[in-house]
Amino acid sequence: MLKIRNLHSGYGNLRVLKGVSLHVNAGEIVTIIGGNGSGKSTLLRTAAGIVAAQEGEILFNGKDISYAAPEKIVGAGCSLVPEGRMIFDTMTVRENLVLGAYARIRSARLKDMEAELAVIYSMFSRLREREHQLGGTLSGGEQQMLAIGRALMAQPKLIMLDEPSMGLAPIIVKNIFEEIRKLRDAGNTILLVEQNARAALRIADRGYVIETGQIVMEGTSEELLNNTTCSGRIWGKIIRA
Amino acid sequence: MIYNAKYERMPCEELMQLQIERLQSTLNRVYRNVAFYKDSFDENKIDIGKIRSIGDMRQLPFTTKEDLRKSYPYNMFAVPLRDIVRIHSTTGRTGKPIAIGYTRNDILHWSELVARVLAGAGVTDNDFVQIAFDYNMFTGGFGLHYGAEKIGASVIPSSQSGNVQRQILIMKDYKTTVLLSTPSYALRIAGNLKEMGIHPDELNLKSGLFGAEPWDEATRDRIEERLHLSAFNMYGVNEMMGPGVSGECSEKNGLHINEDHYIVEIIDPLSWEPLPHGVEGELVITTITREGFPLIRYRTGDLSSIIDEACPCGRTTLRMHRVAARSDDMVVINGMNVFPAQVGDVLKKTTGINPRFQIIIDDVEGEDVLELQVEVLENMFDDEIKKLMDLKYGIAAGIERELGVSAKVIFVEQMTMFRTSEGKVKKVIDKR
């Protein structure tokens, strides 16, 4: 579904990604794990078109989206749930969700919208309860659910999640990851970027370990969990974090 | 049977993506963790971020056996030693040995790769697999054991060392259906069967996988004829974990390479230039999943060529032709690796000079027999028969001690040895 080859990207003169190649097959959860500043988020932002690629290619369902604008990428079916959730605090839960469908607003009729909202609400019942509450008044976990729900409103083929566990209590993290697993089981394809390596690998099918902008390891989740070098050298600090 | 269709029948484009991902992550790891590779890449001004395709691999320097010897024992390991769960080694007969480290994942991959090779030859969980390879520092026994166990076959770890006749009794009594051994050992078993008065039909052998030494189609015919089984070729290299690099399918037309773990190239052994598919040259292998002992463009010394036509068996992987010879003249005699240069060294040590010599290997009743012809030079000649005899025994003893094989030494007159059309004395004549 998603194929990235030799991707170089960064900010101005700062090169963050140095030749990253990876792929995500339909129906998989693939996780990218790595420490602070390893380039995880830059990778997702580049794939989403927010940061411009400097070199390499990103193919989404065979279509080159390396230099496409963010809204075009969302339109193609690739949605990002950004780091820190980035929900609109002063809008209601419902308004946040409706905005998620913005990229396809012309084709989405209001009547259909109700049905789609119902799907999201059935998935996250807390959002229904707080439908008319302002986004800023939700708890961290609820905000994360809202951010995921908003991404789903674009009816994506691929959902990219940037650190969904960030700033959440362990029990909430567990719930969120359980929801992500359910999304996959319902047929969605997920690219999950995480610092919380162990939690991510527990639900992922495969993973890549990124270090200073380069992939240093790839494999099934089982293989990566087996690798004690990972747990010791690369992600010892990550797990403690 | 195809053990892992996902990888063995992977569409070419998907495989290429997988290979480049794995190659890049391997390069990033070795650059960070193995001083040899860091120095070597830096010296050759290689930016690994610029290796964008499998074709770009040509820019990377080779790794040779000599490099591995210099790194003995642990300098080529790419993980801390506490992550190594196994160490195998080469014999070190031709110099310092090479220590080969495996992580837990390496062992899991190894099992999977060998299971694929065995399944390619039709081995299933109903089979009794007798492993007549030694279980020791050599990789053969353990690797095949893991693969056979992974398939779920009943494994009989009979090993190679010890009594051949006992081996045969095990084979007969336990109703072995699959024999794994070197081709020369299979012939030895066949020879002993005859001696013991056991007809091959009294055994239950269905198939056999043979490897660890170069062999040819004539040997396959002899093994099949004498043991009444279907003989398959498998290929491995100690430095590449051991067995599991490639193996034959039911077509018996080339060995399918496990390309999701190994990238193979063929190079001209003299110019080191890459050769196109179909042309014979030295086999060069890069590991792309290995954690403990990753190797980049390792020169195996084995001669082969690549077949890139579709195989009727349905596997999409490249195939390699059987390895029939080596670029360094190495020959395998009764399972022992012998280099002509070693023979030269023994002669130099015992005679004090460098006489011309020729190694003639023949098969007698399934046993490899080595005859060493040494050209007698004027200054070596002695009227005293006793002195000549002493010299002869001295050479034979030296060969046995240094090379681990017994040899019949014969002195011949000058210019009587078999020569090539260019008039050069051929170091090895293999009549097997």
mmCIF file of N, CA and C in Angstrom, chain B residues 220-280:
data_model
loop_
_atom_site.group_PDB
_atom_site.id
_atom_site.type_symbol
_atom_site.label_atom_id
_atom_site.label_comp_id
_atom_site.label_asym_id
_atom_site.label_seq_id
_atom_site.Cartn_x
_atom_site.Cartn_y
_atom_site.Cartn_z
ATOM 1 N N ARG B 220 25.462 -37.730 -8.795
ATOM 2 C CA ARG B 220 24.045 -37.844 -8.464
ATOM 3 C C ARG B 220 23.506 -39.186 -8.993
ATOM 4 N N ASP B 221 23.848 -39.489 -10.243
ATOM 5 C CA ASP B 221 23.384 -40.747 -10.833
ATOM 6 C C ASP B 221 23.871 -41.940 -10.021
ATOM 7 N N ARG B 222 25.150 -41.879 -9.636
ATOM 8 C CA ARG B 222 25.713 -43.013 -8.881
ATOM 9 C C ARG B 222 25.003 -43.184 -7.540
ATOM 10 N N ILE B 223 24.754 -42.057 -6.855
ATOM 11 C CA ILE B 223 24.097 -42.138 -5.543
ATOM 12 C C ILE B 223 22.675 -42.685 -5.711
ATOM 13 N N GLU B 224 21.959 -42.158 -6.696
ATOM 14 C CA GLU B 224 20.561 -42.592 -6.888
ATOM 15 C C GLU B 224 20.495 -44.074 -7.239
ATOM 16 N N GLU B 225 21.444 -44.477 -8.063
ATOM 17 C CA GLU B 225 21.477 -45.860 -8.515
ATOM 18 C C GLU B 225 21.820 -46.807 -7.361
ATOM 19 N N ARG B 226 22.756 -46.393 -6.526
ATOM 20 C CA ARG B 226 23.238 -47.305 -5.484
ATOM 21 C C ARG B 226 22.387 -47.273 -4.224
ATOM 22 N N LEU B 227 21.710 -46.159 -3.972
ATOM 23 C CA LEU B 227 20.921 -46.083 -2.736
ATOM 24 C C LEU B 227 19.414 -46.102 -2.986
ATOM 25 N N HIS B 228 19.041 -46.098 -4.253
ATOM 26 C CA HIS B 228 17.616 -46.128 -4.629
ATOM 27 C C HIS B 228 16.836 -45.005 -3.954
ATOM 28 N N LEU B 229 17.338 -43.805 -4.126
ATOM 29 C CA LEU B 229 16.626 -42.642 -3.601
ATOM 30 C C LEU B 229 16.732 -41.510 -4.612
ATOM 31 N N SER B 230 15.971 -40.461 -4.369
ATOM 32 C CA SER B 230 16.035 -39.297 -5.223
ATOM 33 C C SER B 230 16.995 -38.298 -4.575
ATOM 34 N N ALA B 231 18.072 -37.970 -5.288
ATOM 35 C CA ALA B 231 19.125 -37.139 -4.673
ATOM 36 C C ALA B 231 18.972 -35.669 -5.037
ATOM 37 N N PHE B 232 19.005 -34.821 -4.018
ATOM 38 C CA PHE B 232 18.875 -33.375 -4.208
ATOM 39 C C PHE B 232 20.154 -32.684 -3.753
ATOM 40 N N ASN B 233 20.407 -31.560 -4.396
ATOM 41 C CA ASN B 233 21.598 -30.791 -4.067
ATOM 42 C C ASN B 233 21.213 -29.627 -3.159
ATOM 43 N N MET B 234 22.016 -29.405 -2.143
ATOM 44 C CA MET B 234 21.790 -28.219 -1.304
ATOM 45 C C MET B 234 23.114 -27.489 -1.166
ATOM 46 N N TYR B 235 23.001 -26.183 -0.934
ATOM 47 C CA TYR B 235 24.226 -25.386 -0.873
ATOM 48 C C TYR B 235 24.228 -24.474 0.351
ATOM 49 N N GLY B 236 25.351 -24.440 1.011
ATOM 50 C CA GLY B 236 25.512 -23.537 2.142
ATOM 51 C C GLY B 236 26.971 -23.179 2.293
ATOM 52 N N VAL B 237 27.243 -22.203 3.113
ATOM 53 C CA VAL B 237 28.612 -21.789 3.395
ATOM 54 C C VAL B 237 28.666 -21.558 4.899
ATOM 55 N N ASN B 238 29.700 -22.054 5.542
ATOM 56 C CA ASN B 238 29.830 -21.835 6.987
ATOM 57 C C ASN B 238 29.653 -20.367 7.347
ATOM 58 N N GLU B 239 30.339 -19.514 6.594
ATOM 59 C CA GLU B 239 30.317 -18.081 6.900
ATOM 60 C C GLU B 239 28.920 -17.488 6.718
ATOM 61 N N MET B 240 28.042 -18.182 5.957
ATOM 62 C CA MET B 240 26.664 -17.737 5.752
ATOM 63 C C MET B 240 25.739 -18.529 6.670
ATOM 64 N N MET B 241 26.186 -18.826 7.849
ATOM 65 C CA MET B 241 25.457 -19.604 8.851
ATOM 66 C C MET B 241 25.579 -21.104 8.612
ATOM 67 N N GLY B 242 25.771 -21.553 7.370
ATOM 68 C CA GLY B 242 25.827 -22.981 7.078
ATOM 69 C C GLY B 242 24.833 -23.330 6.004
ATOM 70 N N PRO B 243 24.198 -24.522 6.096
ATOM 71 C CA PRO B 243 23.214 -24.876 5.074
ATOM 72 C C PRO B 243 22.058 -23.878 5.084
ATOM 73 N N GLY B 244 21.340 -23.797 3.957
ATOM 74 C CA GLY B 244 20.183 -22.909 3.925
ATOM 75 C C GLY B 244 20.302 -21.764 2.935
ATOM 76 N N VAL B 245 21.439 -21.655 2.268
ATOM 77 C CA VAL B 245 21.571 -20.579 1.278
ATOM 78 C C VAL B 245 20.683 -20.893 0.075
ATOM 79 N N SER B 246 20.773 -22.129 -0.424
ATOM 80 C CA SER B 246 19.955 -22.497 -1.575
ATOM 81 C C SER B 246 19.782 -24.013 -1.620
ATOM 82 N N GLY B 247 18.779 -24.440 -2.385
ATOM 83 C CA GLY B 247 18.530 -25.868 -2.515
ATOM 84 C C GLY B 247 17.682 -26.154 -3.742
ATOM 85 N N GLU B 248 17.726 -27.395 -4.175
ATOM 86 C CA GLU B 248 16.989 -27.775 -5.379
ATOM 87 C C GLU B 248 15.516 -28.040 -5.073
ATOM 88 N N CYS B 249 14.691 -27.797 -6.088
ATOM 89 C CA CYS B 249 13.280 -28.191 -5.999
ATOM 90 C C CYS B 249 13.113 -29.469 -6.803
ATOM 91 N N SER B 250 11.885 -29.893 -6.990
ATOM 92 C CA SER B 250 11.647 -31.157 -7.670
ATOM 93 C C SER B 250 12.159 -31.151 -9.117
ATOM 94 N N GLU B 251 12.366 -29.956 -9.679
ATOM 95 C CA GLU B 251 12.859 -29.884 -11.059
ATOM 96 C C GLU B 251 14.326 -30.295 -11.158
ATOM 97 N N LYS B 252 15.046 -30.196 -10.064
ATOM 98 C CA LYS B 252 16.483 -30.503 -10.021
ATOM 99 C C LYS B 252 17.255 -29.790 -11.126
ATOM 100 N N ASN B 253 16.900 -28.554 -11.311
ATOM 101 C CA ASN B 253 17.569 -27.777 -12.345
ATOM 102 C C ASN B 253 17.982 -26.441 -11.731
ATOM 103 N N GLY B 254 19.036 -26.475 -10.962
ATOM 104 C CA GLY B 254 19.484 -25.269 -10.276
ATOM 105 C C GLY B 254 18.931 -25.193 -8.864
ATOM 106 N N LEU B 255 19.631 -24.450 -8.033
ATOM 107 C CA LEU B 255 19.254 -24.366 -6.613
ATOM 108 C C LEU B 255 18.594 -23.017 -6.333
ATOM 109 N N HIS B 256 17.387 -23.047 -5.766
ATOM 110 C CA HIS B 256 16.670 -21.817 -5.454
ATOM 111 C C HIS B 256 17.352 -21.100 -4.293
ATOM 112 N N ILE B 257 17.642 -19.826 -4.513
ATOM 113 C CA ILE B 257 18.347 -19.043 -3.503
ATOM 114 C C ILE B 257 17.330 -18.378 -2.588
ATOM 115 N N ASN B 258 17.570 -18.412 -1.316
ATOM 116 C CA ASN B 258 16.700 -17.720 -0.361
ATOM 117 C C ASN B 258 17.007 -16.229 -0.418
ATOM 118 N N GLU B 259 16.415 -15.605 -1.427
ATOM 119 C CA GLU B 259 16.793 -14.223 -1.743
ATOM 120 C C GLU B 259 16.311 -13.186 -0.746
ATOM 121 N N ASP B 260 15.358 -13.556 0.112
ATOM 122 C CA ASP B 260 14.933 -12.575 1.106
ATOM 123 C C ASP B 260 15.934 -12.506 2.266
ATOM 124 N N HIS B 261 16.936 -13.387 2.257
ATOM 125 C CA HIS B 261 17.968 -13.350 3.296
ATOM 126 C C HIS B 261 19.376 -13.163 2.724
ATOM 127 N N TYR B 262 19.557 -13.577 1.479
ATOM 128 C CA TYR B 262 20.887 -13.470 0.864
ATOM 129 C C TYR B 262 20.779 -12.828 -0.513
ATOM 130 N N ILE B 263 21.644 -11.859 -0.776
ATOM 131 C CA ILE B 263 21.724 -11.314 -2.128
ATOM 132 C C ILE B 263 22.973 -11.908 -2.765
ATOM 133 N N VAL B 264 22.804 -12.533 -3.920
ATOM 134 C CA VAL B 264 23.954 -13.167 -4.564
ATOM 135 C C VAL B 264 24.362 -12.399 -5.815
ATOM 136 N N GLU B 265 25.639 -12.408 -6.056
ATOM 137 C CA GLU B 265 26.199 -11.829 -7.283
ATOM 138 C C GLU B 265 27.229 -12.822 -7.806
ATOM 139 N N ILE B 266 27.500 -12.717 -9.083
ATOM 140 C CA ILE B 266 28.571 -13.515 -9.679
ATOM 141 C C ILE B 266 29.607 -12.538 -10.215
ATOM 142 N N ILE B 267 30.867 -12.751 -9.832
ATOM 143 C CA ILE B 267 31.909 -11.847 -10.329
ATOM 144 C C ILE B 267 32.998 -12.640 -11.039
ATOM 145 N N ASP B 268 33.724 -11.928 -11.871
ATOM 146 C CA ASP B 268 34.890 -12.515 -12.496
ATOM 147 C C ASP B 268 35.960 -12.632 -11.400
ATOM 148 N N PRO B 269 36.453 -13.845 -11.118
ATOM 149 C CA PRO B 269 37.382 -13.998 -9.982
ATOM 150 C C PRO B 269 38.704 -13.255 -10.199
ATOM 151 N N LEU B 270 39.026 -12.917 -11.427
ATOM 152 C CA LEU B 270 40.290 -12.220 -11.670
ATOM 153 C C LEU B 270 40.115 -10.709 -11.679
ATOM 154 N N SER B 271 39.133 -10.223 -12.469
ATOM 155 C CA SER B 271 38.955 -8.766 -12.561
ATOM 156 C C SER B 271 38.031 -8.223 -11.481
ATOM 157 N N TRP B 272 37.311 -9.097 -10.792
ATOM 158 C CA TRP B 272 36.335 -8.736 -9.753
ATOM 159 C C TRP B 272 35.145 -7.962 -10.312
ATOM 160 N N GLU B 273 35.003 -7.949 -11.615
ATOM 161 C CA GLU B 273 33.867 -7.246 -12.228
ATOM 162 C C GLU B 273 32.624 -8.132 -12.163
ATOM 163 N N PRO B 274 31.452 -7.534 -11.934
ATOM 164 C CA PRO B 274 30.233 -8.335 -11.901
ATOM 165 C C PRO B 274 29.963 -8.965 -13.264
ATOM 166 N N LEU B 275 29.469 -10.180 -13.254
ATOM 167 C CA LEU B 275 29.166 -10.873 -14.497
ATOM 168 C C LEU B 275 27.649 -10.977 -14.663
ATOM 169 N N PRO B 276 27.179 -10.978 -15.911
ATOM 170 C CA PRO B 276 25.727 -11.085 -16.125
ATOM 171 C C PRO B 276 25.205 -12.483 -15.773
ATOM 172 N N HIS B 277 23.894 -12.582 -15.628
ATOM 173 C CA HIS B 277 23.271 -13.871 -15.341
ATOM 174 C C HIS B 277 23.634 -14.884 -16.416
ATOM 175 N N GLY B 278 23.879 -16.091 -16.003
ATOM 176 C CA GLY B 278 24.170 -17.148 -16.959
ATOM 177 C C GLY B 278 25.657 -17.396 -17.153
ATOM 178 N N VAL B 279 26.477 -16.421 -16.785
ATOM 179 C CA VAL B 279 27.920 -16.590 -16.972
ATOM 180 C C VAL B 279 28.538 -17.091 -15.670
ATOM 181 N N GLU B 280 29.431 -18.073 -15.784
ATOM 182 C CA GLU B 280 30.013 -18.628 -14.569
ATOM 183 C C GLU B 280 31.095 -17.724 -13.995
#
